[in-house]
Amino acid sequence: MSKQDDFISEFLDSETVNALSEFVSNDSEFNKPADVIATAFGSDKNFSSKNNEEISKLVSSFKHNLTLLIQKTWVEKSDIALKDELLYKLDKFLKEENSSWKENYQLFREIINQAVFLMFGQSTDAPEFAEYTLRIDPEFGIFWWYISSLPATITWSEDKCRIAMMLGMYFLSNY
């Protein structure tokens, strides 16, 4: 168990902590751990089995809520261009009908990282950032623990990418 996992276990039960590790590392059995993670974000236990209509509503809610959050976030003059770029990326995210989740995975990570940077004004790569978020807002800290545990590059299936991104979108849609 890493130092970050030791710290997160002050906020989450061991089943959820283990579920993230299992989700990230297991390419065939990821729905059950995803459902455990989803319950930590306040979802029901059948998160991974959402139908197309529910997924479409989730994507729409995510884009709407994150757009509002970005627009309402006060930034330094030097970050206005970043804010505009982020709104452009968010608009572009999963917009094309034939766009795949796997193709959008990297864009999703960029959007989340830039949005969190704008919100907190700190480098999300700093080792102390995860602990900082847990201390100031445990719910958001748990979300950040999840996001920072996702790999930068993936060889995952389309379905696993969809579930991974939906988990992050679910949290931010309800934050």
mmCIF file with all atom_site columns, C-alpha atoms in Angstrom:
data_model
loop_
_atom_site.group_PDB
_atom_site.id
_atom_site.type_symbol
_atom_site.label_atom_id
_atom_site.label_alt_id
_atom_site.label_comp_id
_atom_site.label_asym_id
_atom_site.label_entity_id
_atom_site.label_seq_id
_atom_site.pdbx_PDB_ins_code
_atom_site.Cartn_x
_atom_site.Cartn_y
_atom_site.Cartn_z
_atom_site.occupancy
_atom_site.B_iso_or_equiv
_atom_site.pdbx_formal_charge
_atom_site.auth_seq_id
_atom_site.auth_comp_id
_atom_site.auth_asym_id
_atom_site.auth_atom_id
_atom_site.pdbx_PDB_model_num
ATOM 1   C CA . MET A 1 1   ? 0.000   0.000  0.000   1.00 0.00 ? 1   MET A CA 1
ATOM 2   C CA . SER A 1 2   ? 1.366   3.401  -0.981  1.00 0.00 ? 2   SER A CA 1
ATOM 3   C CA . LYS A 1 3   ? 1.566   6.450  1.290   1.00 0.00 ? 3   LYS A CA 1
ATOM 4   C CA . GLN A 1 4   ? -1.350  7.949  -0.628  1.00 0.00 ? 4   GLN A CA 1
ATOM 5   C CA . ASP A 1 5   ? -3.394  4.754  -0.074  1.00 0.00 ? 5   ASP A CA 1
ATOM 6   C CA . ASP A 1 6   ? -2.559  4.879  3.629   1.00 0.00 ? 6   ASP A CA 1
ATOM 7   C CA . PHE A 1 7   ? -3.791  8.457  3.786   1.00 0.00 ? 7   PHE A CA 1
ATOM 8   C CA . ILE A 1 8   ? -6.922  7.837  1.715   1.00 0.00 ? 8   ILE A CA 1
ATOM 9   C CA . SER A 1 9   ? -7.924  5.005  4.051   1.00 0.00 ? 9   SER A CA 1
ATOM 10  C CA . GLU A 1 10  ? -8.615  7.667  6.671   1.00 0.00 ? 10  GLU A CA 1
ATOM 11  C CA . PHE A 1 11  ? -11.495 8.752  4.405   1.00 0.00 ? 11  PHE A CA 1
ATOM 12  C CA . LEU A 1 12  ? -12.553 5.541  2.622   1.00 0.00 ? 12  LEU A CA 1
ATOM 13  C CA . ASP A 1 13  ? -13.087 1.922  3.542   1.00 0.00 ? 13  ASP A CA 1
ATOM 14  C CA . SER A 1 14  ? -10.603 -0.712 2.360   1.00 0.00 ? 14  SER A CA 1
ATOM 15  C CA . GLU A 1 15  ? -13.098 -2.163 -0.145  1.00 0.00 ? 15  GLU A CA 1
ATOM 16  C CA . THR A 1 16  ? -13.185 1.129  -2.048  1.00 0.00 ? 16  THR A CA 1
ATOM 17  C CA . VAL A 1 17  ? -9.415  1.643  -1.853  1.00 0.00 ? 17  VAL A CA 1
ATOM 18  C CA . ASN A 1 18  ? -8.870  -1.885 -3.194  1.00 0.00 ? 18  ASN A CA 1
ATOM 19  C CA . ALA A 1 19  ? -11.541 -1.404 -5.865  1.00 0.00 ? 19  ALA A CA 1
ATOM 20  C CA . LEU A 1 20  ? -9.578  1.418  -7.479  1.00 0.00 ? 20  LEU A CA 1
ATOM 21  C CA . SER A 1 21  ? -6.441  -0.671 -7.687  1.00 0.00 ? 21  SER A CA 1
ATOM 22  C CA . GLU A 1 22  ? -8.441  -3.542 -9.153  1.00 0.00 ? 22  GLU A CA 1
ATOM 23  C CA . PHE A 1 23  ? -10.222 -1.247 -11.604 1.00 0.00 ? 23  PHE A CA 1
ATOM 24  C CA . VAL A 1 24  ? -7.011  0.250  -12.946 1.00 0.00 ? 24  VAL A CA 1
ATOM 25  C CA . SER A 1 25  ? -5.119  -3.037 -13.243 1.00 0.00 ? 25  SER A CA 1
ATOM 26  C CA . ASN A 1 26  ? -7.782  -5.536 -14.355 1.00 0.00 ? 26  ASN A CA 1
ATOM 27  C CA . ASP A 1 27  ? -8.662  -5.318 -18.035 1.00 0.00 ? 27  ASP A CA 1
ATOM 28  C CA . SER A 1 28  ? -11.450 -7.888 -18.023 1.00 0.00 ? 28  SER A CA 1
ATOM 29  C CA . GLU A 1 29  ? -13.244 -7.577 -14.675 1.00 0.00 ? 29  GLU A CA 1
ATOM 30  C CA . PHE A 1 30  ? -13.661 -3.854 -14.094 1.00 0.00 ? 30  PHE A CA 1
ATOM 31  C CA . ASN A 1 31  ? -17.423 -3.333 -13.737 1.00 0.00 ? 31  ASN A CA 1
ATOM 32  C CA . LYS A 1 32  ? -17.700 -4.528 -10.144 1.00 0.00 ? 32  LYS A CA 1
ATOM 33  C CA . PRO A 1 33  ? -14.816 -2.364 -8.862  1.00 0.00 ? 33  PRO A CA 1
ATOM 34  C CA . ALA A 1 34  ? -16.226 0.563  -10.874 1.00 0.00 ? 34  ALA A CA 1
ATOM 35  C CA . ASP A 1 35  ? -19.558 0.121  -9.118  1.00 0.00 ? 35  ASP A CA 1
ATOM 36  C CA . VAL A 1 36  ? -17.805 0.180  -5.725  1.00 0.00 ? 36  VAL A CA 1
ATOM 37  C CA . ILE A 1 37  ? -16.010 3.417  -6.667  1.00 0.00 ? 37  ILE A CA 1
ATOM 38  C CA . ALA A 1 38  ? -19.296 4.885  -7.930  1.00 0.00 ? 38  ALA A CA 1
ATOM 39  C CA . THR A 1 39  ? -20.956 4.291  -4.557  1.00 0.00 ? 39  THR A CA 1
ATOM 40  C CA . ALA A 1 40  ? -18.147 6.311  -2.932  1.00 0.00 ? 40  ALA A CA 1
ATOM 41  C CA . PHE A 1 41  ? -19.188 9.145  -5.287  1.00 0.00 ? 41  PHE A CA 1
ATOM 42  C CA . GLY A 1 42  ? -22.846 8.760  -4.257  1.00 0.00 ? 42  GLY A CA 1
ATOM 43  C CA . SER A 1 43  ? -24.144 6.663  -7.147  1.00 0.00 ? 43  SER A CA 1
ATOM 44  C CA . ASP A 1 44  ? -26.145 3.471  -6.998  1.00 0.00 ? 44  ASP A CA 1
ATOM 45  C CA . LYS A 1 45  ? -24.482 0.066  -7.157  1.00 0.00 ? 45  LYS A CA 1
ATOM 46  C CA . ASN A 1 46  ? -25.349 -0.513 -10.830 1.00 0.00 ? 46  ASN A CA 1
ATOM 47  C CA . PHE A 1 47  ? -23.352 2.389  -12.202 1.00 0.00 ? 47  PHE A CA 1
ATOM 48  C CA . SER A 1 48  ? -21.504 0.369  -14.850 1.00 0.00 ? 48  SER A CA 1
ATOM 49  C CA . SER A 1 49  ? -24.723 -0.853 -16.456 1.00 0.00 ? 49  SER A CA 1
ATOM 50  C CA . LYS A 1 50  ? -26.122 2.543  -17.447 1.00 0.00 ? 50  LYS A CA 1
ATOM 51  C CA . ASN A 1 51  ? -27.999 2.563  -20.746 1.00 0.00 ? 51  ASN A CA 1
ATOM 52  C CA . ASN A 1 52  ? -27.307 4.908  -23.664 1.00 0.00 ? 52  ASN A CA 1
ATOM 53  C CA . GLU A 1 53  ? -29.941 7.429  -22.595 1.00 0.00 ? 53  GLU A CA 1
ATOM 54  C CA . GLU A 1 54  ? -28.503 7.630  -19.062 1.00 0.00 ? 54  GLU A CA 1
ATOM 55  C CA . ILE A 1 55  ? -24.995 7.980  -20.464 1.00 0.00 ? 55  ILE A CA 1
ATOM 56  C CA . SER A 1 56  ? -26.108 10.761 -22.789 1.00 0.00 ? 56  SER A CA 1
ATOM 57  C CA . LYS A 1 57  ? -27.725 12.614 -19.867 1.00 0.00 ? 57  LYS A CA 1
ATOM 58  C CA . LEU A 1 58  ? -24.557 12.163 -17.799 1.00 0.00 ? 58  LEU A CA 1
ATOM 59  C CA . VAL A 1 59  ? -22.341 13.604 -20.554 1.00 0.00 ? 59  VAL A CA 1
ATOM 60  C CA . SER A 1 60  ? -24.715 16.545 -21.003 1.00 0.00 ? 60  SER A CA 1
ATOM 61  C CA . SER A 1 61  ? -24.880 17.204 -17.258 1.00 0.00 ? 61  SER A CA 1
ATOM 62  C CA . PHE A 1 62  ? -21.088 16.936 -16.967 1.00 0.00 ? 62  PHE A CA 1
ATOM 63  C CA . LYS A 1 63  ? -20.512 19.431 -19.760 1.00 0.00 ? 63  LYS A CA 1
ATOM 64  C CA . HIS A 1 64  ? -23.134 21.833 -18.431 1.00 0.00 ? 64  HIS A CA 1
ATOM 65  C CA . ASN A 1 65  ? -21.985 21.722 -14.799 1.00 0.00 ? 65  ASN A CA 1
ATOM 66  C CA . LEU A 1 66  ? -18.289 21.904 -15.594 1.00 0.00 ? 66  LEU A CA 1
ATOM 67  C CA . THR A 1 67  ? -18.901 24.797 -17.990 1.00 0.00 ? 67  THR A CA 1
ATOM 68  C CA . LEU A 1 68  ? -20.678 26.683 -15.207 1.00 0.00 ? 68  LEU A CA 1
ATOM 69  C CA . LEU A 1 69  ? -17.940 25.852 -12.726 1.00 0.00 ? 69  LEU A CA 1
ATOM 70  C CA . ILE A 1 70  ? -15.241 27.067 -15.127 1.00 0.00 ? 70  ILE A CA 1
ATOM 71  C CA . GLN A 1 71  ? -17.162 30.242 -15.988 1.00 0.00 ? 71  GLN A CA 1
ATOM 72  C CA . LYS A 1 72  ? -17.752 31.054 -12.308 1.00 0.00 ? 72  LYS A CA 1
ATOM 73  C CA . THR A 1 73  ? -14.156 30.402 -11.270 1.00 0.00 ? 73  THR A CA 1
ATOM 74  C CA . TRP A 1 74  ? -12.260 33.618 -10.721 1.00 0.00 ? 74  TRP A CA 1
ATOM 75  C CA . VAL A 1 75  ? -8.814  33.482 -12.316 1.00 0.00 ? 75  VAL A CA 1
ATOM 76  C CA . GLU A 1 76  ? -5.771  35.703 -12.560 1.00 0.00 ? 76  GLU A CA 1
ATOM 77  C CA . LYS A 1 77  ? -5.445  37.687 -15.763 1.00 0.00 ? 77  LYS A CA 1
ATOM 78  C CA . SER A 1 78  ? -2.653  35.358 -16.851 1.00 0.00 ? 78  SER A CA 1
ATOM 79  C CA . ASP A 1 79  ? -5.052  32.355 -16.706 1.00 0.00 ? 79  ASP A CA 1
ATOM 80  C CA . ILE A 1 80  ? -7.880  33.814 -18.812 1.00 0.00 ? 80  ILE A CA 1
ATOM 81  C CA . ALA A 1 81  ? -6.499  32.214 -21.967 1.00 0.00 ? 81  ALA A CA 1
ATOM 82  C CA . LEU A 1 82  ? -6.323  28.861 -20.182 1.00 0.00 ? 82  LEU A CA 1
ATOM 83  C CA . LYS A 1 83  ? -9.930  29.266 -19.073 1.00 0.00 ? 83  LYS A CA 1
ATOM 84  C CA . ASP A 1 84  ? -11.025 30.015 -22.659 1.00 0.00 ? 84  ASP A CA 1
ATOM 85  C CA . GLU A 1 85  ? -9.010  27.068 -23.981 1.00 0.00 ? 85  GLU A CA 1
ATOM 86  C CA . LEU A 1 86  ? -10.595 24.810 -21.394 1.00 0.00 ? 86  LEU A CA 1
ATOM 87  C CA . LEU A 1 87  ? -14.116 25.884 -22.359 1.00 0.00 ? 87  LEU A CA 1
ATOM 88  C CA . TYR A 1 88  ? -13.241 25.173 -26.001 1.00 0.00 ? 88  TYR A CA 1
ATOM 89  C CA . LYS A 1 89  ? -11.916 21.690 -25.128 1.00 0.00 ? 89  LYS A CA 1
ATOM 90  C CA . LEU A 1 90  ? -14.988 20.953 -23.042 1.00 0.00 ? 90  LEU A CA 1
ATOM 91  C CA . ASP A 1 91  ? -17.244 21.935 -25.928 1.00 0.00 ? 91  ASP A CA 1
ATOM 92  C CA . LYS A 1 92  ? -15.241 19.672 -28.250 1.00 0.00 ? 92  LYS A CA 1
ATOM 93  C CA . PHE A 1 93  ? -15.282 16.714 -25.802 1.00 0.00 ? 93  PHE A CA 1
ATOM 94  C CA . LEU A 1 94  ? -17.393 13.792 -27.099 1.00 0.00 ? 94  LEU A CA 1
ATOM 95  C CA . LYS A 1 95  ? -19.127 16.141 -29.522 1.00 0.00 ? 95  LYS A CA 1
ATOM 96  C CA . GLU A 1 96  ? -18.709 14.202 -32.731 1.00 0.00 ? 96  GLU A CA 1
ATOM 97  C CA . GLU A 1 97  ? -21.186 11.399 -33.200 1.00 0.00 ? 97  GLU A CA 1
ATOM 98  C CA . ASN A 1 98  ? -18.581 8.777  -34.090 1.00 0.00 ? 98  ASN A CA 1
ATOM 99  C CA . SER A 1 99  ? -16.162 9.917  -31.421 1.00 0.00 ? 99  SER A CA 1
ATOM 100 C CA . SER A 1 100 ? -14.981 7.082  -29.215 1.00 0.00 ? 100 SER A CA 1
ATOM 101 C CA . TRP A 1 101 ? -14.412 7.118  -25.481 1.00 0.00 ? 101 TRP A CA 1
ATOM 102 C CA . LYS A 1 102 ? -10.931 5.759  -25.986 1.00 0.00 ? 102 LYS A CA 1
ATOM 103 C CA . GLU A 1 103 ? -10.067 8.574  -28.404 1.00 0.00 ? 103 GLU A CA 1
ATOM 104 C CA . ASN A 1 104 ? -11.361 11.128 -25.865 1.00 0.00 ? 104 ASN A CA 1
ATOM 105 C CA . TYR A 1 105 ? -9.592  9.669  -22.824 1.00 0.00 ? 105 TYR A CA 1
ATOM 106 C CA . GLN A 1 106 ? -6.567  11.971 -23.081 1.00 0.00 ? 106 GLN A CA 1
ATOM 107 C CA . LEU A 1 107 ? -8.763  15.016 -23.710 1.00 0.00 ? 107 LEU A CA 1
ATOM 108 C CA . PHE A 1 108 ? -10.829 14.076 -20.642 1.00 0.00 ? 108 PHE A CA 1
ATOM 109 C CA . ARG A 1 109 ? -7.700  13.977 -18.473 1.00 0.00 ? 109 ARG A CA 1
ATOM 110 C CA . GLU A 1 110 ? -6.562  17.351 -19.834 1.00 0.00 ? 110 GLU A CA 1
ATOM 111 C CA . ILE A 1 111 ? -9.966  18.910 -19.140 1.00 0.00 ? 111 ILE A CA 1
ATOM 112 C CA . ILE A 1 112 ? -10.053 17.606 -15.578 1.00 0.00 ? 112 ILE A CA 1
ATOM 113 C CA . ASN A 1 113 ? -6.467  18.634 -14.804 1.00 0.00 ? 113 ASN A CA 1
ATOM 114 C CA . GLN A 1 114 ? -6.916  22.121 -16.231 1.00 0.00 ? 114 GLN A CA 1
ATOM 115 C CA . ALA A 1 115 ? -10.248 22.630 -14.473 1.00 0.00 ? 115 ALA A CA 1
ATOM 116 C CA . VAL A 1 116 ? -8.770  21.567 -11.144 1.00 0.00 ? 116 VAL A CA 1
ATOM 117 C CA . PHE A 1 117 ? -5.780  23.859 -11.721 1.00 0.00 ? 117 PHE A CA 1
ATOM 118 C CA . LEU A 1 118 ? -8.134  26.790 -12.352 1.00 0.00 ? 118 LEU A CA 1
ATOM 119 C CA . MET A 1 119 ? -10.184 25.967 -9.257  1.00 0.00 ? 119 MET A CA 1
ATOM 120 C CA . PHE A 1 120 ? -7.272  25.527 -6.873  1.00 0.00 ? 120 PHE A CA 1
ATOM 121 C CA . GLY A 1 121 ? -4.529  27.574 -8.496  1.00 0.00 ? 121 GLY A CA 1
ATOM 122 C CA . GLN A 1 122 ? -1.953  24.950 -7.634  1.00 0.00 ? 122 GLN A CA 1
ATOM 123 C CA . SER A 1 123 ? -0.065  22.399 -9.597  1.00 0.00 ? 123 SER A CA 1
ATOM 124 C CA . THR A 1 124 ? -2.068  19.214 -9.541  1.00 0.00 ? 124 THR A CA 1
ATOM 125 C CA . ASP A 1 125 ? 1.191   17.310 -10.030 1.00 0.00 ? 125 ASP A CA 1
ATOM 126 C CA . ALA A 1 126 ? 2.594   18.410 -6.665  1.00 0.00 ? 126 ALA A CA 1
ATOM 127 C CA . PRO A 1 127 ? 2.867   15.426 -4.303  1.00 0.00 ? 127 PRO A CA 1
ATOM 128 C CA . GLU A 1 128 ? 1.096   17.278 -1.493  1.00 0.00 ? 128 GLU A CA 1
ATOM 129 C CA . PHE A 1 129 ? -1.879  18.280 -3.662  1.00 0.00 ? 129 PHE A CA 1
ATOM 130 C CA . ALA A 1 130 ? -3.815  15.030 -3.049  1.00 0.00 ? 130 ALA A CA 1
ATOM 131 C CA . GLU A 1 131 ? -3.494  15.390 0.722   1.00 0.00 ? 131 GLU A CA 1
ATOM 132 C CA . TYR A 1 132 ? -4.378  19.087 0.485   1.00 0.00 ? 132 TYR A CA 1
ATOM 133 C CA . THR A 1 133 ? -7.626  18.354 -1.375  1.00 0.00 ? 133 THR A CA 1
ATOM 134 C CA . LEU A 1 134 ? -8.590  15.672 1.130   1.00 0.00 ? 134 LEU A CA 1
ATOM 135 C CA . ARG A 1 135 ? -8.069  18.047 4.027   1.00 0.00 ? 135 ARG A CA 1
ATOM 136 C CA . ILE A 1 136 ? -9.997  21.018 2.599   1.00 0.00 ? 136 ILE A CA 1
ATOM 137 C CA . ASP A 1 137 ? -12.810 19.033 0.942   1.00 0.00 ? 137 ASP A CA 1
ATOM 138 C CA . PRO A 1 138 ? -12.808 15.257 1.575   1.00 0.00 ? 138 PRO A CA 1
ATOM 139 C CA . GLU A 1 139 ? -15.370 14.522 -1.151  1.00 0.00 ? 139 GLU A CA 1
ATOM 140 C CA . PHE A 1 140 ? -13.319 16.374 -3.735  1.00 0.00 ? 140 PHE A CA 1
ATOM 141 C CA . GLY A 1 141 ? -10.156 14.785 -2.350  1.00 0.00 ? 141 GLY A CA 1
ATOM 142 C CA . ILE A 1 142 ? -11.617 11.333 -2.935  1.00 0.00 ? 142 ILE A CA 1
ATOM 143 C CA . PHE A 1 143 ? -12.453 12.364 -6.504  1.00 0.00 ? 143 PHE A CA 1
ATOM 144 C CA . TRP A 1 144 ? -8.905  13.666 -6.994  1.00 0.00 ? 144 TRP A CA 1
ATOM 145 C CA . TRP A 1 145 ? -7.494  10.420 -5.576  1.00 0.00 ? 145 TRP A CA 1
ATOM 146 C CA . TYR A 1 146 ? -9.514  8.599  -8.239  1.00 0.00 ? 146 TYR A CA 1
ATOM 147 C CA . ILE A 1 147 ? -8.493  10.893 -11.112 1.00 0.00 ? 147 ILE A CA 1
ATOM 148 C CA . SER A 1 148 ? -4.800  10.936 -10.157 1.00 0.00 ? 148 SER A CA 1
ATOM 149 C CA . SER A 1 149 ? -4.813  7.133  -10.046 1.00 0.00 ? 149 SER A CA 1
ATOM 150 C CA . LEU A 1 150 ? -5.874  6.843  -13.679 1.00 0.00 ? 150 LEU A CA 1
ATOM 151 C CA . PRO A 1 151 ? -2.938  6.179  -16.001 1.00 0.00 ? 151 PRO A CA 1
ATOM 152 C CA . ALA A 1 152 ? -1.822  8.891  -18.404 1.00 0.00 ? 152 ALA A CA 1
ATOM 153 C CA . THR A 1 153 ? -1.715  6.448  -21.298 1.00 0.00 ? 153 THR A CA 1
ATOM 154 C CA . ILE A 1 154 ? -3.947  3.450  -21.667 1.00 0.00 ? 154 ILE A CA 1
ATOM 155 C CA . THR A 1 155 ? -4.394  0.263  -23.633 1.00 0.00 ? 155 THR A CA 1
ATOM 156 C CA . TRP A 1 156 ? -7.877  -0.214 -22.220 1.00 0.00 ? 156 TRP A CA 1
ATOM 157 C CA . SER A 1 157 ? -10.952 -1.280 -24.146 1.00 0.00 ? 157 SER A CA 1
ATOM 158 C CA . GLU A 1 158 ? -13.537 1.227  -25.311 1.00 0.00 ? 158 GLU A CA 1
ATOM 159 C CA . ASP A 1 159 ? -15.893 0.022  -22.554 1.00 0.00 ? 159 ASP A CA 1
ATOM 160 C CA . LYS A 1 160 ? -13.325 0.435  -19.781 1.00 0.00 ? 160 LYS A CA 1
ATOM 161 C CA . CYS A 1 161 ? -12.464 3.941  -20.994 1.00 0.00 ? 161 CYS A CA 1
ATOM 162 C CA . ARG A 1 162 ? -16.173 4.783  -20.993 1.00 0.00 ? 162 ARG A CA 1
ATOM 163 C CA . ILE A 1 163 ? -16.621 3.563  -17.421 1.00 0.00 ? 163 ILE A CA 1
ATOM 164 C CA . ALA A 1 164 ? -13.452 5.329  -16.200 1.00 0.00 ? 164 ALA A CA 1
ATOM 165 C CA . MET A 1 165 ? -14.535 8.633  -17.697 1.00 0.00 ? 165 MET A CA 1
ATOM 166 C CA . MET A 1 166 ? -18.154 8.246  -16.593 1.00 0.00 ? 166 MET A CA 1
ATOM 167 C CA . LEU A 1 167 ? -17.010 7.876  -12.984 1.00 0.00 ? 167 LEU A CA 1
ATOM 168 C CA . GLY A 1 168 ? -15.199 11.209 -13.148 1.00 0.00 ? 168 GLY A CA 1
ATOM 169 C CA . MET A 1 169 ? -18.069 12.846 -14.997 1.00 0.00 ? 169 MET A CA 1
ATOM 170 C CA . TYR A 1 170 ? -20.569 11.552 -12.443 1.00 0.00 ? 170 TYR A CA 1
ATOM 171 C CA . PHE A 1 171 ? -18.708 13.137 -9.568  1.00 0.00 ? 171 PHE A CA 1
ATOM 172 C CA . LEU A 1 172 ? -18.295 16.505 -11.293 1.00 0.00 ? 172 LEU A CA 1
ATOM 173 C CA . SER A 1 173 ? -21.913 16.471 -12.486 1.00 0.00 ? 173 SER A CA 1
ATOM 174 C CA . ASN A 1 174 ? -23.020 16.281 -8.882  1.00 0.00 ? 174 ASN A CA 1
ATOM 175 C CA . TYR A 1 175 ? -20.328 18.420 -7.215  1.00 0.00 ? 175 TYR A CA 1
#
